[in-house]
PDB file of C-alpha atoms in Angstrom:
ATOM      1  CA  MET A   1      17.514  47.383 -44.424  1.00 57.00           C
ATOM      2  CA  ASN A   2      14.538  43.446 -45.955  1.00 66.00           C
ATOM      3  CA  LYS A   3      17.398  41.013 -45.183  1.00 63.00           C
ATOM      4  CA  ILE A   4      17.666  42.215 -41.682  1.00 63.00           C
ATOM      5  CA  THR A   5      13.712  42.550 -41.227  1.00 56.00           C
ATOM      6  CA  LEU A   6      13.028  39.169 -43.364  1.00 51.00           C
ATOM      7  CA  ILE A   7      15.637  37.900 -40.743  1.00 55.00           C
ATOM      8  CA  PHE A   8      14.078  39.146 -37.932  1.00 50.00           C
ATOM      9  CA  ILE A   9      10.535  37.775 -39.042  1.00 52.00           C
ATOM     10  CA  LEU A  10      12.349  34.162 -39.566  1.00 46.00           C
ATOM     11  CA  ILE A  11      14.295  34.040 -36.681  1.00 52.00           C
ATOM     12  CA  PHE A  12      10.453  35.240 -34.399  1.00 49.00           C
ATOM     13  CA  SER A  13       8.971  33.562 -35.842  1.00 49.00           C
ATOM     14  CA  ILE A  14      11.503  30.636 -35.084  1.00 49.00           C
ATOM     15  CA  SER A  15      11.057  31.314 -31.569  1.00 50.00           C
ATOM     16  CA  CYS A  16       7.355  31.532 -31.109  1.00 49.00           C
ATOM     17  CA  LYS A  17       7.157  27.961 -32.443  1.00 49.00           C
ATOM     18  CA  SER A  18       9.280  26.736 -29.888  1.00 54.00           C
ATOM     19  CA  GLN A  19       7.443  27.905 -26.950  1.00 69.00           C
ATOM     20  CA  THR A  20       6.509  26.038 -23.990  1.00 75.00           C
ATOM     21  CA  ASN A  21       2.705  26.703 -23.860  1.00 93.00           C
ATOM     22  CA  ILE A  22       2.291  26.516 -19.889  1.00 94.00           C
ATOM     23  CA  ILE A  23      -0.798  25.725 -17.684  1.00 93.00           C
ATOM     24  CA  GLU A  24      -1.588  25.605 -14.434  1.00 92.00           C
ATOM     25  CA  ILE A  25      -2.426  21.943 -14.166  1.00 90.00           C
ATOM     26  CA  GLN A  26      -5.454  22.342 -12.068  1.00 87.00           C
ATOM     27  CA  ASN A  27      -7.331  24.207 -14.405  1.00 85.00           C
ATOM     28  CA  ARG A  28      -6.740  22.599 -16.765  1.00 86.00           C
ATOM     29  CA  CYS A  29     -10.267  20.874 -17.351  1.00 83.00           C
ATOM     30  CA  ASN A  30     -11.328  25.052 -17.743  1.00 83.00           C
ATOM     31  CA  VAL A  31      -8.535  25.576 -20.681  1.00 83.00           C
ATOM     32  CA  GLY A  32      -8.242  23.906 -23.828  1.00 83.00           C
ATOM     33  CA  PHE A  33      -4.547  22.662 -25.548  1.00 88.00           C
ATOM     34  CA  SER A  34      -2.581  19.933 -27.182  1.00 89.00           C
ATOM     35  CA  ASP A  35      -1.836  17.256 -25.531  1.00 91.00           C
ATOM     36  CA  THR A  36       0.608  15.563 -28.112  1.00 93.00           C
ATOM     37  CA  ASP A  37       1.986  19.055 -29.764  1.00 93.00           C
ATOM     38  CA  GLY A  38       4.904  18.643 -27.159  1.00 94.00           C
ATOM     39  CA  SER A  39       4.738  22.646 -26.469  1.00 94.00           C
ATOM     40  CA  THR A  40       2.656  22.249 -23.444  1.00 95.00           C
ATOM     41  CA  TYR A  41       3.704  21.883 -19.510  1.00 96.00           C
ATOM     42  CA  LEU A  42       0.764  21.591 -17.195  1.00 94.00           C
ATOM     43  CA  LYS A  43       2.730  22.847 -14.082  1.00 95.00           C
ATOM     44  CA  ASP A  44       2.164  22.992 -10.557  1.00 95.00           C
ATOM     45  CA  ILE A  45       2.417  26.810 -10.216  1.00 95.00           C
ATOM     46  CA  SER A  46       0.319  26.758  -6.545  1.00 93.00           C
ATOM     47  CA  ASN A  47       3.045  23.640  -5.865  1.00 94.00           C
ATOM     48  CA  ILE A  48       0.097  21.949  -4.838  1.00 93.00           C
ATOM     49  CA  TYR A  49       2.190  19.264  -5.062  1.00 94.00           C
ATOM     50  CA  THR A  50       5.023  20.041  -2.573  1.00 95.00           C
ATOM     51  CA  PRO A  51       3.529  20.088   1.225  1.00 95.00           C
ATOM     52  CA  PHE A  52       2.865  15.961  -0.040  1.00 95.00           C
ATOM     53  CA  VAL A  53       6.088  15.764  -0.627  1.00 97.00           C
ATOM     54  CA  GLY A  54       8.950  13.759   1.860  1.00 98.00           C
ATOM     55  CA  ILE A  55       8.362   9.873   3.740  1.00 98.00           C
ATOM     56  CA  TRP A  56       5.199   9.086   5.432  1.00 98.00           C
ATOM     57  CA  LYS A  57       4.725   6.832   7.512  1.00 98.00           C
ATOM     58  CA  TRP A  58       1.221   5.300   9.498  1.00 98.00           C
ATOM     59  CA  THR A  59       1.448   1.858  12.431  1.00 98.00           C
ATOM     60  CA  SER A  60      -1.267   0.216  13.868  1.00 98.00           C
ATOM     61  CA  GLY A  61      -0.741  -2.129  15.374  1.00 97.00           C
ATOM     62  CA  ASN A  62       1.526  -5.318  14.467  1.00 97.00           C
ATOM     63  CA  ARG A  63       0.892  -2.900  10.292  1.00 98.00           C
ATOM     64  CA  GLU A  64       2.835  -0.521   9.554  1.00 98.00           C
ATOM     65  CA  MET A  65       2.902   1.628   6.210  1.00 98.00           C
ATOM     66  CA  THR A  66       5.938   4.118   4.708  1.00 98.00           C
ATOM     67  CA  LEU A  67       4.954   5.874   1.805  1.00 97.00           C
ATOM     68  CA  THR A  68       7.037   8.328   0.001  1.00 98.00           C
ATOM     69  CA  LEU A  69       6.294  10.779  -2.677  1.00 96.00           C
ATOM     70  CA  ILE A  70       8.267  12.924  -4.562  1.00 96.00           C
ATOM     71  CA  LYS A  71       7.583  15.512  -6.914  1.00 96.00           C
ATOM     72  CA  GLN A  72       8.130  15.536 -11.138  1.00 96.00           C
ATOM     73  CA  THR A  73       8.667  18.581 -12.779  1.00 96.00           C
ATOM     74  CA  LYS A  74       7.663  18.467 -16.517  1.00 97.00           C
ATOM     75  CA  PHE A  75       8.600  14.622 -16.742  1.00 96.00           C
ATOM     76  CA  HIS A  76       7.865  14.528 -20.682  1.00 96.00           C
ATOM     77  CA  ILE A  77       4.909  12.230 -21.812  1.00 94.00           C
ATOM     78  CA  THR A  78       4.953  10.807 -25.059  1.00 94.00           C
ATOM     79  CA  SER A  79       3.998   7.071 -25.105  1.00 90.00           C
ATOM     80  CA  GLY A  80       0.564   6.526 -28.825  1.00 90.00           C
ATOM     81  CA  ALA A  81      -0.004  10.016 -29.862  1.00 94.00           C
ATOM     82  CA  PHE A  82       0.579  11.796 -26.420  1.00 94.00           C
ATOM     83  CA  ASN A  83       3.987  14.324 -26.130  1.00 96.00           C
ATOM     84  CA  PHE A  84       3.506  17.227 -23.783  1.00 95.00           C
ATOM     85  CA  TYR A  85       4.476  17.900 -19.932  1.00 96.00           C
ATOM     86  CA  LYS A  86       3.406  17.606 -16.686  1.00 94.00           C
ATOM     87  CA  ASP A  87       4.490  17.734 -13.158  1.00 96.00           C
ATOM     88  CA  ARG A  88       3.359  15.258 -11.510  1.00 94.00           C
ATOM     89  CA  LEU A  89       4.042  13.151  -8.045  1.00 95.00           C
ATOM     90  CA  VAL A  90       5.110   9.970  -7.822  1.00 95.00           C
ATOM     91  CA  GLY A  91       6.840   7.088  -5.327  1.00 95.00           C
ATOM     92  CA  TYR A  92       7.140   3.620  -3.627  1.00 96.00           C
ATOM     93  CA  TYR A  93       5.680   1.959  -0.693  1.00 97.00           C
ATOM     94  CA  VAL A  94       6.169  -0.858   1.872  1.00 98.00           C
ATOM     95  CA  TYR A  95       4.093  -1.927   3.776  1.00 98.00           C
ATOM     96  CA  LYS A  96       5.016  -4.628   6.792  1.00 98.00           C
ATOM     97  CA  GLU A  97       2.529  -7.059   9.611  1.00 98.00           C
ATOM     98  CA  ASN A  98       5.365  -7.976  11.986  1.00 97.00           C
ATOM     99  CA  GLY A  99       7.610  -6.803  11.258  1.00 97.00           C
ATOM    100  CA  VAL A 100       8.525  -9.189   7.931  1.00 98.00           C
ATOM    101  CA  THR A 101       7.870  -7.005   4.412  1.00 98.00           C
ATOM    102  CA  ILE A 102       5.165  -7.902   2.569  1.00 97.00           C
ATOM    103  CA  ILE A 103       4.593  -5.336  -0.547  1.00 97.00           C
ATOM    104  CA  ASP A 104       7.433  -3.293  -0.773  1.00 97.00           C
ATOM    105  CA  THR A 105       7.222  -1.421  -4.027  1.00 96.00           C
ATOM    106  CA  SER A 106      10.450   0.726  -3.494  1.00 96.00           C
ATOM    107  CA  GLY A 107      12.406  -1.511  -6.870  1.00 95.00           C
ATOM    108  CA  ASP A 108      10.208   0.865  -8.883  1.00 94.00           C
ATOM    109  CA  ASN A 109      11.343   3.121 -11.901  1.00 95.00           C
ATOM    110  CA  LEU A 110       9.774   6.635 -11.491  1.00 94.00           C
ATOM    111  CA  MET A 111      10.905   7.292 -14.631  1.00 94.00           C
ATOM    112  CA  ASN A 112       8.185   4.845 -16.656  1.00 91.00           C
ATOM    113  CA  GLU A 113       5.008   7.433 -18.072  1.00 87.00           C
ATOM    114  CA  TYR A 114       2.240   4.845 -17.231  1.00 83.00           C
ATOM    115  CA  GLY A 115       2.326   1.694 -14.846  1.00 83.00           C
ATOM    116  CA  LEU A 116       3.314   3.289 -12.257  1.00 88.00           C
ATOM    117  CA  ASN A 117       2.033   1.340  -8.752  1.00 91.00           C
ATOM    118  CA  VAL A 118       2.416   5.279  -7.084  1.00 93.00           C
ATOM    119  CA  ASP A 119       1.207   7.803  -8.879  1.00 90.00           C
ATOM    120  CA  PHE A 120      -0.937  10.980  -8.178  1.00 90.00           C
ATOM    121  CA  SER A 121      -2.784  13.512  -9.860  1.00 87.00           C
ATOM    122  CA  ILE A 122      -3.754  17.034  -9.238  1.00 85.00           C
ATOM    123  CA  TYR A 123      -7.616  17.366 -10.250  1.00 81.00           C
ATOM    124  CA  CYS A 124      -9.064  19.778 -11.913  1.00 80.00           C
ATOM    125  CA  GLY A 125      -9.680  22.771  -8.832  1.00 74.00           C
ATOM    126  CA  GLY A 126      -7.199  20.683  -6.408  1.00 78.00           C
ATOM    127  CA  LEU A 127      -7.366  17.411  -5.348  1.00 81.00           C
ATOM    128  CA  VAL A 128      -5.300  15.436  -5.075  1.00 87.00           C
ATOM    129  CA  GLY A 129      -5.567  11.318  -6.067  1.00 81.00           C
ATOM    130  CA  ASP A 130      -4.469   9.110  -7.736  1.00 69.00           C
ATOM    131  CA  SER A 131      -6.344   7.053 -10.824  1.00 62.00           C
ATOM    132  CA  SER A 132      -4.596   3.146  -9.612  1.00 68.00           C
ATOM    133  CA  PHE A 133      -2.479   2.568  -6.377  1.00 89.00           C
ATOM    134  CA  GLN A 134      -1.251  -0.552  -7.171  1.00 90.00           C
ATOM    135  CA  ASP A 135      -1.740  -3.560  -3.900  1.00 92.00           C
ATOM    136  CA  ILE A 136       0.596  -5.340  -5.355  1.00 90.00           C
ATOM    137  CA  LYS A 137      -0.433  -8.849  -3.100  1.00 91.00           C
ATOM    138  CA  LYS A 138      -4.147  -8.727  -4.049  1.00 88.00           C
ATOM    139  CA  ASP A 139      -3.381  -7.344  -7.839  1.00 84.00           C
ATOM    140  CA  LYS A 140      -5.629  -4.539  -7.808  1.00 85.00           C
ATOM    141  CA  SER A 141      -5.467  -1.404  -8.111  1.00 85.00           C
ATOM    142  CA  PHE A 142      -7.722   1.626  -6.239  1.00 88.00           C
ATOM    143  CA  VAL A 143      -8.655   4.988  -6.852  1.00 87.00           C
ATOM    144  CA  VAL A 144      -6.818   6.654  -3.510  1.00 91.00           C
ATOM    145  CA  SER A 145      -6.958  10.379  -3.077  1.00 91.00           C
ATOM    146  CA  LEU A 146      -4.651  12.137  -0.019  1.00 93.00           C
ATOM    147  CA  GLU A 147      -5.791  15.083   1.715  1.00 93.00           C
ATOM    148  CA  LYS A 148      -3.727  17.516   3.913  1.00 94.00           C
ATOM    149  CA  LEU A 149      -4.648  17.823   6.936  1.00 96.00           C
ATOM    150  CA  SER A 150      -1.623  19.054   8.969  1.00 96.00           C
ATOM    151  CA  PRO A 151       2.370  20.442   7.643  1.00 95.00           C
ATOM    152  CA  THR A 152       2.747  16.288   9.362  1.00 97.00           C
ATOM    153  CA  GLN A 153      -0.428  14.512   8.516  1.00 98.00           C
ATOM    154  CA  MET A 154      -2.243  13.752   5.626  1.00 97.00           C
ATOM    155  CA  LYS A 155      -5.689  11.465   5.490  1.00 96.00           C
ATOM    156  CA  PHE A 156      -4.608   8.306   3.371  1.00 95.00           C
ATOM    157  CA  THR A 157      -8.871   7.586   1.829  1.00 94.00           C
ATOM    158  CA  GLY A 158      -8.854   4.229  -1.201  1.00 91.00           C
ATOM    159  CA  LYS A 159     -11.230   3.004  -2.613  1.00 86.00           C
ATOM    160  CA  VAL A 160     -11.770   0.119  -5.649  1.00 76.00           C
ATOM    161  CA  GLY A 161     -11.598   1.134  -8.575  1.00 59.00           C
ATOM    162  CA  GLU A 162     -14.068   1.487 -12.140  1.00 53.00           C
ATOM    163  CA  GLY A 163     -13.267  -1.671 -14.575  1.00 47.00           C
ATOM    164  CA  THR A 164     -10.092  -2.943 -11.540  1.00 43.00           C
ATOM    165  CA  TYR A 165     -11.929  -6.037 -12.790  1.00 48.00           C
ATOM    166  CA  GLN A 166     -11.530  -8.203 -16.258  1.00 51.00           C
ATOM    167  CA  ILE A 167     -13.499 -10.792 -16.122  1.00 52.00           C
ATOM    168  CA  GLY A 168     -13.577 -12.658 -19.964  1.00 57.00           C
ATOM    169  CA  ARG A 169     -13.600 -16.106 -20.781  1.00 62.00           C
ATOM    170  CA  THR A 170     -10.872 -17.117 -18.689  1.00 61.00           C
ATOM    171  CA  PRO A 171     -11.375 -18.030 -15.285  1.00 59.00           C
ATOM    172  CA  THR A 172     -10.297 -15.072 -13.963  1.00 59.00           C
ATOM    173  CA  THR A 173      -9.098 -15.064  -9.837  1.00 61.00           C
ATOM    174  CA  VAL A 174      -9.773 -12.361  -7.981  1.00 61.00           C
ATOM    175  CA  TYR A 175      -9.344 -11.598  -4.435  1.00 65.00           C
ATOM    176  CA  LEU A 176     -11.171 -10.257  -1.503  1.00 71.00           C
ATOM    177  CA  GLY A 177      -9.843  -6.852   0.476  1.00 83.00           C
ATOM    178  CA  SER A 178      -6.972  -5.704  -0.027  1.00 91.00           C
ATOM    179  CA  THR A 179      -3.528  -5.597   1.575  1.00 94.00           C
ATOM    180  CA  PHE A 180      -3.570  -3.041   3.791  1.00 95.00           C
ATOM    181  CA  PRO A 181      -6.673  -0.712   5.587  1.00 95.00           C
ATOM    182  CA  LEU A 182      -7.767   1.318   2.280  1.00 94.00           C
ATOM    183  CA  GLU A 183      -8.335   4.218   5.089  1.00 96.00           C
ATOM    184  CA  MET A 184      -4.971   5.795   7.010  1.00 97.00           C
ATOM    185  CA  PHE A 185      -3.530   8.437   8.907  1.00 98.00           C
ATOM    186  CA  PHE A 186       0.499   8.655   7.758  1.00 98.00           C
ATOM    187  CA  THR A 187       2.593  11.168  10.087  1.00 98.00           C
ATOM    188  CA  LYS A 188       6.421  12.569   7.900  1.00 98.00           C
ATOM    189  CA  GLN A 189       8.824  11.849   9.175  1.00 98.00           C
TER     190      GLN A 189
END
């Protein structure tokens, strides 16, 4: 009987060790969790990303931008000391003027952990935003927020992020403005 009890305790201990600690991604600021042990999963339980998934288009006169957003579930982050999982909203965009492509990020490897041109997060409290939406042509990054206005309409609002430029001993070229507007209203295609 002792051997059976010991085996049961051993199996139970091993199975407890491999369990995933699932945390609602929008509530992560209110919960202590480890982002280094490989067992944490910041999950979009409330499906906040879902309404943003798809192909979105903005047009104004001779300018247009197409933004494609994809939800990745249980994406494994393993950079440096980090070792956890999270749901994320990534994608790419194509910006055109007069029918000529000015920026096309559709060739981006969306499986990269960091350094993506389009990578949105759910902020604590449920807002969807981006810590760095890249303007490739101007070599700038913008902080962007997305606001769902209706099932087919979305507002894109960008602003220059803090610490975007690093000016040191070497001369740095600073491009003024942005290639595309920092406030756009997209329609789902």
